[in-house]
CSV table of C-alpha atoms and ligand atoms in Angstrom, one decimal:
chain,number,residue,atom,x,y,z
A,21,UNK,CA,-33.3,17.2,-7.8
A,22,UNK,CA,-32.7,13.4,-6.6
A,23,UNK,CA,-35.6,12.0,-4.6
A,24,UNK,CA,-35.2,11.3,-1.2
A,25,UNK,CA,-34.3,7.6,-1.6
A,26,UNK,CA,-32.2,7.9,-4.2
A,27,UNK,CA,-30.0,10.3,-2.1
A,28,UNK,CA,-30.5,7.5,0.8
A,29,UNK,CA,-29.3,4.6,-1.7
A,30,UNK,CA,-26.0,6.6,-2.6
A,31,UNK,CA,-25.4,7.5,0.9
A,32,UNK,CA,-25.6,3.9,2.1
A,33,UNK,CA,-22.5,3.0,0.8
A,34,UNK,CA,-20.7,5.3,3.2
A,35,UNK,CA,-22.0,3.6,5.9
A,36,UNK,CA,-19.9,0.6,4.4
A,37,UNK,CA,-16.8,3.0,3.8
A,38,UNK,CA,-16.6,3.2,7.4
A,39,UNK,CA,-15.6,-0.1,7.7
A,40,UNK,CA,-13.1,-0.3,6.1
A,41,UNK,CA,-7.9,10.7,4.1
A,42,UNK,CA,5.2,24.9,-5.9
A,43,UNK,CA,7.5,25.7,-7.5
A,44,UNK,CA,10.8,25.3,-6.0
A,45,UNK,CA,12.1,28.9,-4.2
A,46,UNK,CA,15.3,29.3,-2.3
A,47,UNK,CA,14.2,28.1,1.4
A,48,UNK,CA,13.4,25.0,-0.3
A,49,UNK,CA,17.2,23.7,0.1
A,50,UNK,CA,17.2,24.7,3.8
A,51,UNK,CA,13.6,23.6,4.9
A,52,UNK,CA,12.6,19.9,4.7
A,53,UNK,CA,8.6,19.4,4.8
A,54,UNK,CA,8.6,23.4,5.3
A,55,UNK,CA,11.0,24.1,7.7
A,56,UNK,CA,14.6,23.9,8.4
A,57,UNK,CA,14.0,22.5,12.1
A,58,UNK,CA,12.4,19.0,11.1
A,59,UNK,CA,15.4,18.0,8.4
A,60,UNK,CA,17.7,16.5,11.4
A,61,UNK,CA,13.9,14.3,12.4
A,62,UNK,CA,13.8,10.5,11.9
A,63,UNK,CA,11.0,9.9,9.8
A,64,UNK,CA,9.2,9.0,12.5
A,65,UNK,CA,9.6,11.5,15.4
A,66,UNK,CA,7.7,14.0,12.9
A,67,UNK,CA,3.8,14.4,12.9
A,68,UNK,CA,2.1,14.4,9.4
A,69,UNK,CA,-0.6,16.0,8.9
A,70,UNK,CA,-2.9,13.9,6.4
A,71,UNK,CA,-5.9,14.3,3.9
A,72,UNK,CA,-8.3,11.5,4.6
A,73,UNK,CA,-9.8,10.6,1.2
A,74,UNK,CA,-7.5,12.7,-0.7
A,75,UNK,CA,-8.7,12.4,-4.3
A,76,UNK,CA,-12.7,12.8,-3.5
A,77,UNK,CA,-13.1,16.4,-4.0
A,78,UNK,CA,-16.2,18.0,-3.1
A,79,UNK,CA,-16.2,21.7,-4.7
A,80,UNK,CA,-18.2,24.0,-6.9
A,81,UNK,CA,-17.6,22.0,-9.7
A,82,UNK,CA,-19.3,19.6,-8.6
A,83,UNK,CA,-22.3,21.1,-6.6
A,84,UNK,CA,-20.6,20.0,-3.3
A,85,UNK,CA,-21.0,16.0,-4.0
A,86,UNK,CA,-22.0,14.7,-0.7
A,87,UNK,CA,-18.9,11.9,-0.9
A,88,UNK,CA,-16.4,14.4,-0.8
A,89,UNK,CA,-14.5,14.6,2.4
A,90,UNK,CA,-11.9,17.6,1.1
A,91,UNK,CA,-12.5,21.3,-1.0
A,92,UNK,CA,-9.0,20.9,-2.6
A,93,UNK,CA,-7.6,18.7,-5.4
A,94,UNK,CA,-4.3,16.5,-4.3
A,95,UNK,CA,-1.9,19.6,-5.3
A,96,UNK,CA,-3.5,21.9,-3.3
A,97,UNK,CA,-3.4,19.5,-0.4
A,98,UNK,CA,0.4,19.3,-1.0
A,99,UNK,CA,0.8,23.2,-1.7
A,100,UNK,CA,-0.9,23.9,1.6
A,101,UNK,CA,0.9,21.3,3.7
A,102,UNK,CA,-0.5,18.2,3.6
A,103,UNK,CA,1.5,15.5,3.6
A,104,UNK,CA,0.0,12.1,4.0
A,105,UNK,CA,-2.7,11.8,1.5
A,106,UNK,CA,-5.6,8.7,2.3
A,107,UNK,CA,-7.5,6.7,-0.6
A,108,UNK,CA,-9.5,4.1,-1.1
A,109,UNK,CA,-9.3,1.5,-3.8
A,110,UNK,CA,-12.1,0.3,-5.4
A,111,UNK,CA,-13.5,-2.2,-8.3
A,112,UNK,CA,-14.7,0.0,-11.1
A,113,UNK,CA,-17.3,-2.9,-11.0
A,114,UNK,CA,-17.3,-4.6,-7.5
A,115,UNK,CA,-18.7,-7.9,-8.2
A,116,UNK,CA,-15.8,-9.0,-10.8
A,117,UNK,CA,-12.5,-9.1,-9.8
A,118,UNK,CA,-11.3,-8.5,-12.7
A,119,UNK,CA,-12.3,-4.7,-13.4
A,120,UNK,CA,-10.2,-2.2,-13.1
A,121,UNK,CA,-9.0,-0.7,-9.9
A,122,UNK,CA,-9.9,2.9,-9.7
A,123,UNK,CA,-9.7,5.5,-6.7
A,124,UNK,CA,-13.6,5.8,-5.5
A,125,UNK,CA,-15.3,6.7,-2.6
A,126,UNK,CA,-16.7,3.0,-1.4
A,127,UNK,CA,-18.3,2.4,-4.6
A,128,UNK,CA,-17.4,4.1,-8.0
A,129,UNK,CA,-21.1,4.6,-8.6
A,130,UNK,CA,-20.8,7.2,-6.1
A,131,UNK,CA,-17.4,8.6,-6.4
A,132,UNK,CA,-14.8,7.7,-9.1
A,133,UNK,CA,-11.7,10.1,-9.0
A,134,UNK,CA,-10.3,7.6,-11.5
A,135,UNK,CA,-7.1,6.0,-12.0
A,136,UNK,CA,-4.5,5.0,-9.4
A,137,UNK,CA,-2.1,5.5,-12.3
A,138,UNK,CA,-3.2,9.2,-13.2
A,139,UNK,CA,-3.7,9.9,-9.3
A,140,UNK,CA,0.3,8.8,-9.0
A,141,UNK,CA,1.0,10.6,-11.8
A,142,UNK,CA,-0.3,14.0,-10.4
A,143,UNK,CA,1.6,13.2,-6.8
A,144,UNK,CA,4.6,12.1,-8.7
A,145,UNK,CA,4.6,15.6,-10.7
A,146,UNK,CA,4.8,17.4,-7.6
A,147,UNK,CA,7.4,15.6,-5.6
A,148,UNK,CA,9.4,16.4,-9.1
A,149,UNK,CA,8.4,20.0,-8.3
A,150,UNK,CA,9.7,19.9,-4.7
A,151,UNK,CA,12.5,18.2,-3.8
A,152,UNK,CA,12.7,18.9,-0.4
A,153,UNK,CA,9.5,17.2,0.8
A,154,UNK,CA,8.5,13.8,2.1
A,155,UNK,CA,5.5,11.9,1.2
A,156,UNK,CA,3.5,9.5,2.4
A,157,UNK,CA,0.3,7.4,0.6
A,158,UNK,CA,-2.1,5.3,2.5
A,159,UNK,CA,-4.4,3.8,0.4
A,160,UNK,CA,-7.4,1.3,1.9
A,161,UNK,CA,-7.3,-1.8,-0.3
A,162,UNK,CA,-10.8,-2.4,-0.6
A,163,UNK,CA,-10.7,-5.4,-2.9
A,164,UNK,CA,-8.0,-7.0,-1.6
A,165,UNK,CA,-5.9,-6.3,-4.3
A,166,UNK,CA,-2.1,-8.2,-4.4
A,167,UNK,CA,1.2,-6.5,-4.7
A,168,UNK,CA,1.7,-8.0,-8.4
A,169,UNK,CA,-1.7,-6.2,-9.5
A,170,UNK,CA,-0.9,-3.1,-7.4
A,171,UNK,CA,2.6,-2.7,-8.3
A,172,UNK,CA,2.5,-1.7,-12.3
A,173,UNK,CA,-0.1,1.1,-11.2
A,174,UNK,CA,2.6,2.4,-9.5
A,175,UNK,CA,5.3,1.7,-11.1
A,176,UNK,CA,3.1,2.8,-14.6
A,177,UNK,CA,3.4,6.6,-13.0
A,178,UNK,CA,7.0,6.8,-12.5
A,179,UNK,CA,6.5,7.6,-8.5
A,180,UNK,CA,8.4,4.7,-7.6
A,181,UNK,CA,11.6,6.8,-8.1
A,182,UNK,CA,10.9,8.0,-4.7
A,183,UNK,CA,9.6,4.8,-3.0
A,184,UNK,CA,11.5,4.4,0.1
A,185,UNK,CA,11.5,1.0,1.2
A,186,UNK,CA,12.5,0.5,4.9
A,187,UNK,CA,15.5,-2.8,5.8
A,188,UNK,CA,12.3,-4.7,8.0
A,189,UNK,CA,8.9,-4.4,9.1
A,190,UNK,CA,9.3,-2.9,12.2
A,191,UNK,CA,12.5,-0.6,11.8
A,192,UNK,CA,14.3,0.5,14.7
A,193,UNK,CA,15.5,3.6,13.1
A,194,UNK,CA,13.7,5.5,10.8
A,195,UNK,CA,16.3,7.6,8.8
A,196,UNK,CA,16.0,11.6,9.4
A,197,UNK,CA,14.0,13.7,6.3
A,198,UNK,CA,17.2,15.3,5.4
A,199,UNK,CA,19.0,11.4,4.9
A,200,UNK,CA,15.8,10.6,2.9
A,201,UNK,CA,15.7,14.1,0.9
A,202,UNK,CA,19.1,13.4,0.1
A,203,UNK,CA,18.6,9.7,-1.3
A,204,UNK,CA,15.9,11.3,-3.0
A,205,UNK,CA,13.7,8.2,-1.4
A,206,UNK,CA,11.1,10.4,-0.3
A,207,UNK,CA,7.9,8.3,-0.7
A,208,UNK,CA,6.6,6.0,1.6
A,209,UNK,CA,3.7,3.7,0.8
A,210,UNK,CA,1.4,1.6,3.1
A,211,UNK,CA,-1.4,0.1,2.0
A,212,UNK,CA,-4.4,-1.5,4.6
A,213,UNK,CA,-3.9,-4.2,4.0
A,214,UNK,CA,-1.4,-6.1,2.2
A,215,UNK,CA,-1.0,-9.9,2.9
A,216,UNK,CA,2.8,-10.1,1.0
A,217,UNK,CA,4.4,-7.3,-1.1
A,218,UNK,CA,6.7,-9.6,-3.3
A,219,UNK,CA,7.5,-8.1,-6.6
A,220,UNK,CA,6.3,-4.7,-5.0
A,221,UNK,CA,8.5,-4.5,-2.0
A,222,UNK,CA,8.0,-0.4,-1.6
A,223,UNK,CA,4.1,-1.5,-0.7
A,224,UNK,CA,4.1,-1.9,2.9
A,225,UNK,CA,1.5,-3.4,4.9
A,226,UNK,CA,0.0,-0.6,6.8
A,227,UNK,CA,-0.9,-2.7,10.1
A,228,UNK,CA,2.9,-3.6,10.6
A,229,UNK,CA,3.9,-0.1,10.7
A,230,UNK,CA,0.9,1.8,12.4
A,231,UNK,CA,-1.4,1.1,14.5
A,232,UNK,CA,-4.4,3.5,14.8
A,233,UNK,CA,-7.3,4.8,17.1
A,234,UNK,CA,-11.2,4.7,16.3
A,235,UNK,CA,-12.1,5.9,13.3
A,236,UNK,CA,-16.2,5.2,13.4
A,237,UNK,CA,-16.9,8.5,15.2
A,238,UNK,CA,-20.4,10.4,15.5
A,239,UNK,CA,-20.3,12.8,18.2
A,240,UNK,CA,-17.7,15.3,19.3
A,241,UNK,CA,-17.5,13.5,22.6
A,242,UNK,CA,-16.8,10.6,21.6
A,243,UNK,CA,-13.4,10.5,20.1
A,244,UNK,CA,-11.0,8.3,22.2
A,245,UNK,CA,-7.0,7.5,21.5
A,246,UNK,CA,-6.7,4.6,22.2
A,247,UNK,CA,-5.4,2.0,20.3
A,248,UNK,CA,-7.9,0.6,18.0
A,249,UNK,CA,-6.2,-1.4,15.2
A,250,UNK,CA,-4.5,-3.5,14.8
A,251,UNK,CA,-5.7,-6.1,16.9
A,252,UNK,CA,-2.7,-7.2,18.3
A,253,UNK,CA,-2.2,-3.4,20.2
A,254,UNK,CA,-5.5,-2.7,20.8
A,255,UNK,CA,-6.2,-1.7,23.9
A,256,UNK,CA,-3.0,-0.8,25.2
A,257,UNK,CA,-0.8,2.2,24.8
A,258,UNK,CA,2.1,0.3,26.5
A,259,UNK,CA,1.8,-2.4,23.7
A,260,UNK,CA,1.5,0.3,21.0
A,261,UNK,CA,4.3,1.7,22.0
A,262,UNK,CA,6.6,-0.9,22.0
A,263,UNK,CA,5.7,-2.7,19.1
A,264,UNK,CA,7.6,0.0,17.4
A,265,UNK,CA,4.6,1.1,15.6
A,266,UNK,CA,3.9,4.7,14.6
A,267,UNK,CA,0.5,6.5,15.7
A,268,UNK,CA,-1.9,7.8,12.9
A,269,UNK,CA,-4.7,9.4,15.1
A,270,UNK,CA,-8.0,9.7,13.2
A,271,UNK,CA,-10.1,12.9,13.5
A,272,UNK,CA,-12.5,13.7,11.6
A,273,UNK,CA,-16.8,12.8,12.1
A,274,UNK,CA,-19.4,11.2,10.4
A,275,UNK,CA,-23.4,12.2,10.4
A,276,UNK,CA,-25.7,9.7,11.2
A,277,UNK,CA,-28.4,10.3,8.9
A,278,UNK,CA,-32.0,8.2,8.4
A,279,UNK,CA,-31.6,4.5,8.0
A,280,UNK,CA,-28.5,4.0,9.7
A,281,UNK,CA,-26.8,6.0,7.1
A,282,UNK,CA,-23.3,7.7,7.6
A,283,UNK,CA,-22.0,10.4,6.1
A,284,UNK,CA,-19.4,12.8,6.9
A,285,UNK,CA,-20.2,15.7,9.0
A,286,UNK,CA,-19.1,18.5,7.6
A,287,UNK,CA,-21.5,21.2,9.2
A,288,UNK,CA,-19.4,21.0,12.7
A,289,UNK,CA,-15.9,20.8,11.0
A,290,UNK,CA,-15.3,24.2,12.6
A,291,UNK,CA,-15.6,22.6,15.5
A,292,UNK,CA,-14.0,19.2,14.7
A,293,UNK,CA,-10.9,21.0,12.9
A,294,UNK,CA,-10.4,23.5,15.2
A,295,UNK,CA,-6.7,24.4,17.0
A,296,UNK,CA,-8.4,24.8,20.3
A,297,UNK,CA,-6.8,22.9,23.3
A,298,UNK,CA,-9.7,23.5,25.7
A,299,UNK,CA,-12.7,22.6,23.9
A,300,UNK,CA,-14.0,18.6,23.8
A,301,UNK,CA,-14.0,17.2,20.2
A,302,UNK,CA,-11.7,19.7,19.2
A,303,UNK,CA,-8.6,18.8,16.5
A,304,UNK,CA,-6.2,21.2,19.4
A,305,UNK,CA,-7.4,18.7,22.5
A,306,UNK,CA,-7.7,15.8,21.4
A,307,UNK,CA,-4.0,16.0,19.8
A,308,UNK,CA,-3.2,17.1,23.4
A,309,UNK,CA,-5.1,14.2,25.1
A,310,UNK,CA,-3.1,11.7,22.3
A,311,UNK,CA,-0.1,12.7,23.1
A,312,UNK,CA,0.0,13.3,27.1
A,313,UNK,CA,-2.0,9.4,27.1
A,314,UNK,CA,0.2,7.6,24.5
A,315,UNK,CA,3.6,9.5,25.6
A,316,UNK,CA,4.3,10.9,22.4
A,317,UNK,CA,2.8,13.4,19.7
A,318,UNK,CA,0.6,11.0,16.5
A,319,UNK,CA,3.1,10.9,13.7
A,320,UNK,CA,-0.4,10.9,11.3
A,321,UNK,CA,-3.2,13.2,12.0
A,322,UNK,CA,-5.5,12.3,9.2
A,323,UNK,CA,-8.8,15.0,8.9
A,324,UNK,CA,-11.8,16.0,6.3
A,325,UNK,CA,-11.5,19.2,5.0
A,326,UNK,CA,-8.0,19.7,6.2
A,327,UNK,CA,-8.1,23.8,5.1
A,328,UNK,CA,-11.0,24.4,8.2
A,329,UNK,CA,-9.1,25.1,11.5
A,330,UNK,CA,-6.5,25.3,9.6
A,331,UNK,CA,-6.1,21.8,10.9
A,332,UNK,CA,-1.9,22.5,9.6
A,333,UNK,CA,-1.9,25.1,13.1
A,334,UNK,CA,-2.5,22.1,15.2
A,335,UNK,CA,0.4,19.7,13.6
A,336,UNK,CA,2.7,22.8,13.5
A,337,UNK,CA,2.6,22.9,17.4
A,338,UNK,CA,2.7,19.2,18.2
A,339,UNK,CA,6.2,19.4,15.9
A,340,UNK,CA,7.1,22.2,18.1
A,341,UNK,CA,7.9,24.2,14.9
A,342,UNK,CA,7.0,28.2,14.0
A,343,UNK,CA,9.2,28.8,11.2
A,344,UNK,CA,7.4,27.2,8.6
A,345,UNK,CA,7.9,28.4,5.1
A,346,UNK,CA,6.6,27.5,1.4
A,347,UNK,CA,3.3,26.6,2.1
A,348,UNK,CA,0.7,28.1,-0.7
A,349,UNK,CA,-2.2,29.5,1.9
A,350,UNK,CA,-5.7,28.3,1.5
A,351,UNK,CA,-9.0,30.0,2.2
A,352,UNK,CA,-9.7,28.3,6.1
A,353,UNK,CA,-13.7,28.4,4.8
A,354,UNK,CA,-15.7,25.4,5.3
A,355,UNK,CA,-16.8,26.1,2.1
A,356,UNK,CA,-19.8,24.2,1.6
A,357,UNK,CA,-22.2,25.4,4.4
A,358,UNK,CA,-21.1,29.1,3.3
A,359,UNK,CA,-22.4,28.3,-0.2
A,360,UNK,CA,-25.0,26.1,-0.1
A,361,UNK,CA,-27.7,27.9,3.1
A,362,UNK,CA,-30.7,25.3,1.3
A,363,UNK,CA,-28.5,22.2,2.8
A,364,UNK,CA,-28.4,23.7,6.3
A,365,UNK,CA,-30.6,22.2,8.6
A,366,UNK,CA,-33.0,24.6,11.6
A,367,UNK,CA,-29.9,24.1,14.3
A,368,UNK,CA,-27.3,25.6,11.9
A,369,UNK,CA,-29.2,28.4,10.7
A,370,UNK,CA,-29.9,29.1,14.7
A,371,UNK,CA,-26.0,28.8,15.4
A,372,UNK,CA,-25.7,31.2,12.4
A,373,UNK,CA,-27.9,33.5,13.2
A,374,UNK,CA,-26.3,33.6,16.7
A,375,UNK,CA,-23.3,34.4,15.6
A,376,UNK,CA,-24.7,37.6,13.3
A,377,UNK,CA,-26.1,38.9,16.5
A,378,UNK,CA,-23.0,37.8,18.6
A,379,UNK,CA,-21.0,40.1,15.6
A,380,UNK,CA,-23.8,42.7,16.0
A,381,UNK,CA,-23.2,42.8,19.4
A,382,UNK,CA,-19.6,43.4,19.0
A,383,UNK,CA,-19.6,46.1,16.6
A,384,UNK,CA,-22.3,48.2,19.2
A,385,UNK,CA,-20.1,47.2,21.6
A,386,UNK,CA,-17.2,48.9,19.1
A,387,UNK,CA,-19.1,51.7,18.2
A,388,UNK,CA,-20.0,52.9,22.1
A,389,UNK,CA,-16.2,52.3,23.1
A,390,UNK,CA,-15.5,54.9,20.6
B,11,NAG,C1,-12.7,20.7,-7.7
B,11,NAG,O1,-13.1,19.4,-7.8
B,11,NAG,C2,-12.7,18.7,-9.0
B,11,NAG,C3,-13.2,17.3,-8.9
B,11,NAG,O2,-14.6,17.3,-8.9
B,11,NAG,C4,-11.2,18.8,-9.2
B,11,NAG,O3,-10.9,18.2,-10.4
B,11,NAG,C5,-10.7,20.2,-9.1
B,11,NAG,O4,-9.3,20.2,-9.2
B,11,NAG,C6,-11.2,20.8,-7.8
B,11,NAG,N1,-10.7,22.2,-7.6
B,11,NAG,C7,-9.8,22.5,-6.6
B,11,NAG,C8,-9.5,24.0,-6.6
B,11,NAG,O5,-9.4,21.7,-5.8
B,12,NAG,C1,-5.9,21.6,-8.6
B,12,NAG,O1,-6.5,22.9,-8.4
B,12,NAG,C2,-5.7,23.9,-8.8
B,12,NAG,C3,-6.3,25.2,-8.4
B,12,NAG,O2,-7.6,25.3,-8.9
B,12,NAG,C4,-5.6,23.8,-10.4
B,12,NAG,O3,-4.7,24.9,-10.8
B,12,NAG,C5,-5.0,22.5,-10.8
B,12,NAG,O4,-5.0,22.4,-12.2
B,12,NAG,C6,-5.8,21.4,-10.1
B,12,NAG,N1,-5.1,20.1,-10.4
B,12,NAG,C7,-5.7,19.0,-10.8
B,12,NAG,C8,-4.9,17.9,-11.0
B,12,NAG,O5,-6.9,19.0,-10.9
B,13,NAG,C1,1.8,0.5,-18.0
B,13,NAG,O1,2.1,1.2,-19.2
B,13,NAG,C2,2.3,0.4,-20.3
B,13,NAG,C3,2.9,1.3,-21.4
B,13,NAG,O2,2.1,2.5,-21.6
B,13,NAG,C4,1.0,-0.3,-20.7
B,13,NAG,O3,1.2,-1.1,-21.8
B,13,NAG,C5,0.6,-1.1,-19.5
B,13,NAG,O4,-0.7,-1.7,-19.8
B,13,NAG,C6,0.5,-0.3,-18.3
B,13,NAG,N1,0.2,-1.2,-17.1
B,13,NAG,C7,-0.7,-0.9,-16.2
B,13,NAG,C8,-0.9,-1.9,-15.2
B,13,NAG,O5,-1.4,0.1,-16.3
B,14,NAG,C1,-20.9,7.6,21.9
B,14,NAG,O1,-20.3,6.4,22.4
B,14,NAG,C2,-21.2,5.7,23.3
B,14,NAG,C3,-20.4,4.6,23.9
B,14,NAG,O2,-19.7,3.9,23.0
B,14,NAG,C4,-22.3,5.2,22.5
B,14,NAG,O3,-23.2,4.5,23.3
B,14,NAG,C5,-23.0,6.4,21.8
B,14,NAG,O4,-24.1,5.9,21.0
B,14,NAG,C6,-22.1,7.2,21.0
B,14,NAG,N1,-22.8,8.4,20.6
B,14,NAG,C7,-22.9,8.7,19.3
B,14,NAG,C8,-23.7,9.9,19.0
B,14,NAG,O5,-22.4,8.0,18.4
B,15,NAG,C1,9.5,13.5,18.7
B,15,NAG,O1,10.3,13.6,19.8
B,15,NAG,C2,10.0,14.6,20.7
B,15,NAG,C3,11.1,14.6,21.8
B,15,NAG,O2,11.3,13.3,22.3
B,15,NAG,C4,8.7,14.2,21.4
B,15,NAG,O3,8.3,15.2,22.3
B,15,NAG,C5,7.6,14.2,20.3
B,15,NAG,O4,6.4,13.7,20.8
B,15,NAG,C6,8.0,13.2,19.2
B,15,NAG,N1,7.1,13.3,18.0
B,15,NAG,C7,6.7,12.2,17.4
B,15,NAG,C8,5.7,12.4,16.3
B,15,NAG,O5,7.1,11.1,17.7
């Protein structure tokens, strides 16, 4: 049992976070990202939806580790549907700049998923696996690394086979998932930020290609689309627009604890994740409020705990698609609150206990109608 300061000290790097997440069948030559109706889609007129901090797992195995932001490993992520997956990079020791880069959770004291190299490799397995899918890796660079450092991690896995590497910085075209499927250049790479990719050249600066709303959010109210970063669009949604950017809408909430502390809030992902259009702080209406405001439907929608909702419903209907196909299905549990009742605080035990008598309710309500 960790004392209450030392569960403060290894939540107060996550305040910093902030600052800066199957086997081949026979649909899989007609579908592209699981379904036939996006493979005629420039890369770019599809929405994504994306795994913030991918790699850090929070699951039995680990007694629900606070710095987790997902219940499912990378695969599972891709099995299901995902198909942006979020990191951070990190300093296994941050005060020398020469220690290895690992993927942690802002500081690899409090969340090391380990190698960049290993991480690759597991991505890189199952893009061999499923050739009819596009993938795309967004990885914070923490430590400022540089394309000559970053590049062998990559290469080092083999995923660079698929690196897609686009003719300029802001493309005019994007080719269509079926043109990239059939190159087999199905990965594209950004990393936030990257001051020149020399030697690296499938690394691509994240802020030349995306621009993105607030990301520092606390209450369900209080999620806005507007453009946030980077600088030079924020603000405007004209300016966003025709800076030939693409829109990666951020949607997922932190907990503001004691001290100032932040931590992600996963006892309202229910709420957070959920498809609903009419409810404010909702995944559903604030995906409808992006795209009525900005003109167009995110091409990123980057969530915690991407299985609750099932966030995947919401990013089906902004593609306008229902004949999805190949996805592996996933419990839609928020997993942690239905395991752990000791972490729930007097407000959630109220809700739940609502909801038994709603239930109650509805079953007398059953039983009399019989
Ligand atoms: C559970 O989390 C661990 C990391 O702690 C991970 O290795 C494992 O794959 C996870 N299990 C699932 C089903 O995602
Ligand atoms: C991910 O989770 C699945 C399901 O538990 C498991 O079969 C697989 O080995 C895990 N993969 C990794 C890389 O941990
Ligand atoms: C890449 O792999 C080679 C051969 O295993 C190894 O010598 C080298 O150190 C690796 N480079 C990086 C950056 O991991
Ligand atoms: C919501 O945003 C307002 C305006 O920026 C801010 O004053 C308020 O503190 C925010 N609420 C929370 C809970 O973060
Ligand atoms: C793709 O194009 C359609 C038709 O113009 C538009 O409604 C939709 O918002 C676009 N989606 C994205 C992600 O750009």
């Amino acid at each position: 049992m960790k004392s209450i300061l030392a569960t403060a000290a290894s939540l107060l790097p996550l305040f910093y976070s902030s600052t800066y997440a199957r086997p081949q069948t026979t649909t899989a030559s007609t579908a592209c990202n699981n379904s036939p109706s996006l493979c005629s889609r420039p890369y770019f007129n599809v929405t994504y939806l994306g795994a913030h901090d991918s790699p850090f797992v929070s699951n039995s195995s680990n007694s629900y580790d606070i710095s987790g932001n997902q219940y499912f490993n990378t695969t599972m992520q891709l099995n299901a549907g995902v198909r942006l997956l979020q990191a951070q990079i990190q300093r296994l020791n941050s005060s020398d700049s020469s220690s290895a880069l690992h993927l942690c959770h802002s500081s690899c004291q409090l969340y090391d998923a380990g190698t960049i190299t290993n991480w690759l490799s597991e991505v890189n397995t199952w893009m061999g696996n499923n050739p009819n899918e596009v993938v795309t890796i967004l990885l914070v660079n923490g430590p400022g690394a540089t394309a000559s450092e970053l590049g062998p991690l990559f290469t080092n896995s083999s995923i660079t086979q698929y690196s897609y590497t686009p003719t300029s910085a802001t493309p005019s075209t994007w080719p269509t998932l079926q043109e990239m499927i059939t190159a087999n250049t199905r990965l594209v790479t950004f990393i936030a930020s990257l001051d020149s990719n020399t030697g690296a050249e499938f690394l691509l600066n994240e802020w030349n290609y995306i621009w993105e709303n607030n990301y520092d959010v606390s209450a369900a109210s209080n999620f806005t689309c507007t453009p946030s970063r980077p600088s030079s669009v924020a603000g405007s949604f004209s300016t966003a627009q025709s800076s030939g950017r693409m829109f990666l809408m951020n949607h997922f909430l932190y907990q503001n604890q004691l001290f100032g502390i932040q931590s992600p809030d996963v006892e309202n992902a229910g709420s957070t994740n959920s498809p609903d259009t009419t409810t404010v702080g909702a995944l559903g209406y604030s995906a409808n409020q992006c795209q009525s405001q900005y003109g167009a439907a995110p091409n990123f929608v980057l969530v915690d705990w991407f299985n609750v909702g099932p966030t995947i419903e919401t990013v089906d209907s902004l593609n306008q698609i229902s004949d999805a196909t190949g996805r592996t299905s996933v419990t839609t549990a928020n997993l942690k609150i239905e395991s752990d009742g000791s972490s729930q605080s007097g407000a959630y035990r109220i809700e739940r206990s609502g909801v038994v008598l709603m239930m109650g309710a509805a079953v007398a309500f059953f039983m009399l109608c019989m």
